PDB file of C-alpha atoms in Angstrom:
ATOM      1  CA  MET A   1       0.000   0.000   0.000  1.00  0.00           C
ATOM      2  CA  PRO A   2       1.592   3.329  -1.002  1.00  0.00           C
ATOM      3  CA  PHE A   3       2.146   5.972   1.630  1.00  0.00           C
ATOM      4  CA  SER A   4      -0.128   9.016   1.474  1.00  0.00           C
ATOM      5  CA  LEU A   5      -0.600  11.987   3.745  1.00  0.00           C
ATOM      6  CA  PRO A   6      -3.964  12.999   5.174  1.00  0.00           C
ATOM      7  CA  VAL A   7      -5.998  14.993   2.638  1.00  0.00           C
ATOM      8  CA  ARG A   8      -6.379  18.726   3.330  1.00  0.00           C
ATOM      9  CA  ALA A   9      -8.862  21.235   2.032  1.00  0.00           C
ATOM     10  CA  PRO A  10      -7.457  23.889  -0.321  1.00  0.00           C
ATOM     11  CA  GLY A  11      -5.953  26.775   1.636  1.00  0.00           C
ATOM     12  CA  ALA A  12      -5.596  24.725   4.825  1.00  0.00           C
ATOM     13  CA  GLN A  13      -2.297  24.510   6.678  1.00  0.00           C
ATOM     14  CA  SER A  14       0.326  22.142   5.360  1.00  0.00           C
ATOM     15  CA  THR A  15       0.791  18.727   6.894  1.00  0.00           C
ATOM     16  CA  SER A  16       3.086  18.750   9.931  1.00  0.00           C
ATOM     17  CA  VAL A  17       5.487  16.055  10.968  1.00  0.00           C
ATOM     18  CA  GLN A  18       3.261  15.352  13.975  1.00  0.00           C
ATOM     19  CA  GLU A  19       0.322  14.633  11.666  1.00  0.00           C
ATOM     20  CA  VAL A  20       2.488  12.260   9.674  1.00  0.00           C
ATOM     21  CA  LEU A  21       3.333  10.565  12.962  1.00  0.00           C
ATOM     22  CA  ASP A  22      -0.335  10.348  13.830  1.00  0.00           C
ATOM     23  CA  HIS A  23      -0.959   8.860  10.393  1.00  0.00           C
ATOM     24  CA  GLY A  24       1.353   6.063  11.499  1.00  0.00           C
ATOM     25  CA  ARG A  25       4.128   6.115   8.914  1.00  0.00           C
ATOM     26  CA  CYS A  26       6.953   8.170  10.410  1.00  0.00           C
ATOM     27  CA  LEU A  27       9.135   7.034  13.290  1.00  0.00           C
ATOM     28  CA  THR A  28      10.610  10.396  14.273  1.00  0.00           C
ATOM     29  CA  ARG A  29       9.154  13.273  16.233  1.00  0.00           C
ATOM     30  CA  ASN A  30       9.117  16.923  15.244  1.00  0.00           C
ATOM     31  CA  THR A  31      11.402  17.795  18.134  1.00  0.00           C
ATOM     32  CA  PRO A  32      14.938  19.041  17.662  1.00  0.00           C
ATOM     33  CA  VAL A  33      17.781  17.018  19.100  1.00  0.00           C
ATOM     34  CA  THR A  34      19.454  19.396  21.513  1.00  0.00           C
ATOM     35  CA  LEU A  35      22.768  18.287  22.873  1.00  0.00           C
ATOM     36  CA  PRO A  36      24.658  21.533  23.531  1.00  0.00           C
ATOM     37  CA  ALA A  37      27.911  19.791  24.416  1.00  0.00           C
ATOM     38  CA  VAL A  38      27.749  17.660  21.270  1.00  0.00           C
ATOM     39  CA  ASP A  39      26.946  20.717  19.141  1.00  0.00           C
ATOM     40  CA  GLU A  40      29.887  22.642  20.551  1.00  0.00           C
ATOM     41  CA  VAL A  41      32.320  19.743  20.111  1.00  0.00           C
ATOM     42  CA  ALA A  42      31.093  19.066  16.576  1.00  0.00           C
ATOM     43  CA  GLY A  43      31.493  22.742  15.717  1.00  0.00           C
ATOM     44  CA  ALA A  44      34.973  22.819  17.200  1.00  0.00           C
ATOM     45  CA  ILE A  45      36.233  19.815  15.249  1.00  0.00           C
ATOM     46  CA  ALA A  46      34.612  21.005  12.014  1.00  0.00           C
ATOM     47  CA  ASP A  47      37.688  23.103  11.236  1.00  0.00           C
ATOM     48  CA  GLN A  48      40.775  21.390   9.795  1.00  0.00           C
ATOM     49  CA  VAL A  49      43.247  23.551  11.752  1.00  0.00           C
ATOM     50  CA  ARG A  50      41.534  22.686  15.038  1.00  0.00           C
ATOM     51  CA  ARG A  51      41.574  18.981  14.173  1.00  0.00           C
ATOM     52  CA  GLU A  52      45.308  19.240  13.483  1.00  0.00           C
ATOM     53  CA  ILE A  53      45.830  20.984  16.822  1.00  0.00           C
ATOM     54  CA  LEU A  54      43.995  18.130  18.560  1.00  0.00           C
ATOM     55  CA  LEU A  55      46.229  15.595  16.808  1.00  0.00           C
ATOM     56  CA  MET A  56      49.335  17.497  17.940  1.00  0.00           C
ATOM     57  CA  LEU A  57      48.090  17.607  21.521  1.00  0.00           C
ATOM     58  CA  ARG A  58      47.320  13.888  21.432  1.00  0.00           C
ATOM     59  CA  ASP A  59      51.054  13.213  21.490  1.00  0.00           C
ATOM     60  CA  GLU A  60      52.112  15.778  24.107  1.00  0.00           C
ATOM     61  CA  PRO A  61      51.066  19.005  25.816  1.00  0.00           C
ATOM     62  CA  LEU A  62      52.266  22.051  23.867  1.00  0.00           C
ATOM     63  CA  SER A  63      52.466  25.772  24.461  1.00  0.00           C
ATOM     64  CA  ALA A  64      50.506  28.152  22.266  1.00  0.00           C
ATOM     65  CA  GLY A  65      53.771  29.280  20.673  1.00  0.00           C
ATOM     66  CA  GLN A  66      54.815  25.713  19.846  1.00  0.00           C
ATOM     67  CA  ILE A  67      51.431  25.115  18.236  1.00  0.00           C
ATOM     68  CA  ALA A  68      51.584  28.385  16.268  1.00  0.00           C
ATOM     69  CA  ASP A  69      55.083  27.559  14.973  1.00  0.00           C
ATOM     70  CA  ARG A  70      53.681  24.494  13.198  1.00  0.00           C
ATOM     71  CA  PHE A  71      51.171  26.485  11.129  1.00  0.00           C
ATOM     72  CA  GLU A  72      51.465  29.080   8.418  1.00  0.00           C
ATOM     73  CA  ILE A  73      48.769  31.237   9.996  1.00  0.00           C
ATOM     74  CA  SER A  74      49.153  34.125  12.418  1.00  0.00           C
ATOM     75  CA  ARG A  75      49.545  33.598  16.145  1.00  0.00           C
ATOM     76  CA  PRO A  76      46.282  35.463  16.846  1.00  0.00           C
ATOM     77  CA  ALA A  77      44.491  33.044  14.485  1.00  0.00           C
ATOM     78  CA  VAL A  78      45.960  30.062  16.364  1.00  0.00           C
ATOM     79  CA  SER A  79      44.916  31.718  19.614  1.00  0.00           C
ATOM     80  CA  ARG A  80      41.323  31.994  18.335  1.00  0.00           C
ATOM     81  CA  HIS A  81      41.332  28.310  17.380  1.00  0.00           C
ATOM     82  CA  LEU A  82      42.609  27.389  20.847  1.00  0.00           C
ATOM     83  CA  ARG A  83      39.872  29.533  22.406  1.00  0.00           C
ATOM     84  CA  VAL A  84      37.199  27.608  20.455  1.00  0.00           C
ATOM     85  CA  LEU A  85      38.717  24.267  21.501  1.00  0.00           C
ATOM     86  CA  ARG A  86      38.869  25.401  25.140  1.00  0.00           C
ATOM     87  CA  ALA A  87      35.219  26.573  25.054  1.00  0.00           C
ATOM     88  CA  ALA A  88      34.201  23.135  23.741  1.00  0.00           C
ATOM     89  CA  GLY A  89      36.148  21.486  26.572  1.00  0.00           C
ATOM     90  CA  LEU A  90      38.520  19.723  24.175  1.00  0.00           C
ATOM     91  CA  VAL A  91      41.666  21.337  25.574  1.00  0.00           C
ATOM     92  CA  SER A  92      42.679  22.646  28.941  1.00  0.00           C
ATOM     93  CA  ASP A  93      45.404  25.168  29.559  1.00  0.00           C
ATOM     94  CA  THR A  94      47.733  25.834  32.442  1.00  0.00           C
ATOM     95  CA  ALA A  95      50.001  28.783  33.052  1.00  0.00           C
ATOM     96  CA  ASP A  96      53.713  27.992  33.001  1.00  0.00           C
ATOM     97  CA  GLY A  97      55.396  31.296  33.667  1.00  0.00           C
ATOM     98  CA  ARG A  98      54.441  33.598  30.798  1.00  0.00           C
ATOM     99  CA  ARG A  99      53.309  30.843  28.469  1.00  0.00           C
ATOM    100  CA  ARG A 100      50.143  28.755  28.363  1.00  0.00           C
ATOM    101  CA  VAL A 101      50.486  25.001  27.928  1.00  0.00           C
ATOM    102  CA  TYR A 102      47.583  23.188  26.291  1.00  0.00           C
ATOM    103  CA  THR A 103      46.566  19.591  26.967  1.00  0.00           C
ATOM    104  CA  LEU A 104      44.051  17.430  25.093  1.00  0.00           C
ATOM    105  CA  ARG A 105      40.868  16.451  26.941  1.00  0.00           C
ATOM    106  CA  THR A 106      39.066  13.510  25.344  1.00  0.00           C
ATOM    107  CA  GLU A 107      35.994  13.292  27.600  1.00  0.00           C
ATOM    108  CA  PRO A 108      33.830  15.595  25.426  1.00  0.00           C
ATOM    109  CA  LEU A 109      34.587  13.406  22.421  1.00  0.00           C
ATOM    110  CA  GLY A 110      32.951  10.466  24.220  1.00  0.00           C
ATOM    111  CA  GLU A 111      29.518  12.093  24.215  1.00  0.00           C
ATOM    112  CA  LEU A 112      29.861  12.941  20.519  1.00  0.00           C
ATOM    113  CA  ALA A 113      31.058   9.415  19.745  1.00  0.00           C
ATOM    114  CA  GLY A 114      28.101   7.983  21.673  1.00  0.00           C
ATOM    115  CA  TRP A 115      25.643  10.125  19.747  1.00  0.00           C
ATOM    116  CA  LEU A 116      27.253   9.201  16.421  1.00  0.00           C
ATOM    117  CA  ALA A 117      27.150   5.517  17.370  1.00  0.00           C
ATOM    118  CA  SER A 118      23.420   5.829  18.021  1.00  0.00           C
ATOM    119  CA  LEU A 119      22.977   6.732  14.346  1.00  0.00           C
ATOM    120  CA  THR A 120      24.434   3.493  13.091  1.00  0.00           C
ATOM    121  CA  ARG A 121      22.380   0.374  12.974  1.00  0.00           C
ATOM    122  CA  PRO A 122      23.943  -2.887  14.041  1.00  0.00           C
ATOM    123  CA  SER A 123      25.619  -4.726  11.208  1.00  0.00           C
ATOM    124  CA  GLY A 124      23.978  -7.862   9.887  1.00  0.00           C
ATOM    125  CA  TRP A 125      26.186 -10.080  12.013  1.00  0.00           C
ATOM    126  CA  GLN A 126      25.740  -7.945  15.110  1.00  0.00           C
ATOM    127  CA  HIS A 127      21.973  -8.079  14.656  1.00  0.00           C
ATOM    128  CA  ARG A 128      22.091 -11.878  14.286  1.00  0.00           C
ATOM    129  CA  LEU A 129      24.324 -12.261  17.339  1.00  0.00           C
ATOM    130  CA  ASP A 130      21.993 -10.051  19.371  1.00  0.00           C
ATOM    131  CA  ALA A 131      19.029 -12.182  18.267  1.00  0.00           C
ATOM    132  CA  LEU A 132      20.936 -15.353  19.161  1.00  0.00           C
ATOM    133  CA  GLY A 133      21.754 -13.939  22.604  1.00  0.00           C
ATOM    134  CA  THR A 134      18.085 -13.148  23.162  1.00  0.00           C
ATOM    135  CA  GLU A 135      17.061 -16.652  22.103  1.00  0.00           C
ATOM    136  CA  VAL A 136      19.651 -18.291  24.378  1.00  0.00           C
ATOM    137  CA  TYR A 137      18.443 -16.190  27.301  1.00  0.00           C
ATOM    138  CA  ARG A 138      14.787 -17.055  26.566  1.00  0.00           C
ATOM    139  CA  THR A 139      15.536 -20.800  26.289  1.00  0.00           C
ATOM    140  CA  ARG A 140      17.524 -20.767  29.529  1.00  0.00           C
ATOM    141  CA  ARG A 141      14.698 -18.952  31.331  1.00  0.00           C
ATOM    142  CA  GLU A 142      12.091 -21.415  29.999  1.00  0.00           C
ATOM    143  CA  ARG A 143      14.169 -24.397  31.134  1.00  0.00           C
ATOM    144  CA  GLN A 144      14.611 -22.909  34.598  1.00  0.00           C
ATOM    145  CA  SER A 145      10.895 -22.255  34.988  1.00  0.00           C
ATOM    146  CA  ALA A 146      10.088 -25.778  33.712  1.00  0.00           C
ATOM    147  CA  ALA A 147      12.564 -27.250  36.198  1.00  0.00           C
ATOM    148  CA  GLY A 148      10.937 -25.196  38.957  1.00  0.00           C
ATOM    149  CA  ARG A 149       7.471 -26.513  38.029  1.00  0.00           C
ATOM    150  CA  ASP A 150       8.737 -30.121  37.973  1.00  0.00           C
ATOM    151  CA  GLN A 151      10.376 -29.658  41.375  1.00  0.00           C
ATOM    152  CA  SER A 152       7.207 -28.205  42.944  1.00  0.00           C
ATOM    153  CA  SER A 153       4.993 -30.967  41.458  1.00  0.00           C
ATOM    154  CA  ARG A 154       7.288 -33.649  42.951  1.00  0.00           C
ATOM    155  CA  GLU A 155       7.161 -31.989  46.364  1.00  0.00           C
ATOM    156  CA  THR A 156       3.351 -31.911  46.398  1.00  0.00           C
ATOM    157  CA  ALA A 157       3.024 -35.532  45.276  1.00  0.00           C
TER     158      ALA A 157
END
């Protein structure tokens, strides 16, 4: 049966996502996904320079000057990139005399990775293994309840 939206009179409002839901064909809601931390992290890693900075900091903490020396952009531009990364929680900085040393923080990436993982469906094999695990659990539970019934019937006899 082909999918069709509810019929509207001419000049009436257009069909909303909620009405499509009520019609029974759509599995999503007309509500925005709001994950401020994920949005900020995704925005921060959207820039190639910031991703390269994160890769540099993965290996060792670096000062702002050491980071700037590795790029062909101005120091103020590197400083702006570091500010964005710090606001997203991806780097932390400590004062070491007159210089600031930046360190990678991976915790915010975990929430983004979790959200991204929720978008993927289990692979065919993963789905089959999950189904097998469910079936094994169900069979085990049925055997235990059958054994419990047999035990109680012997005790009453």
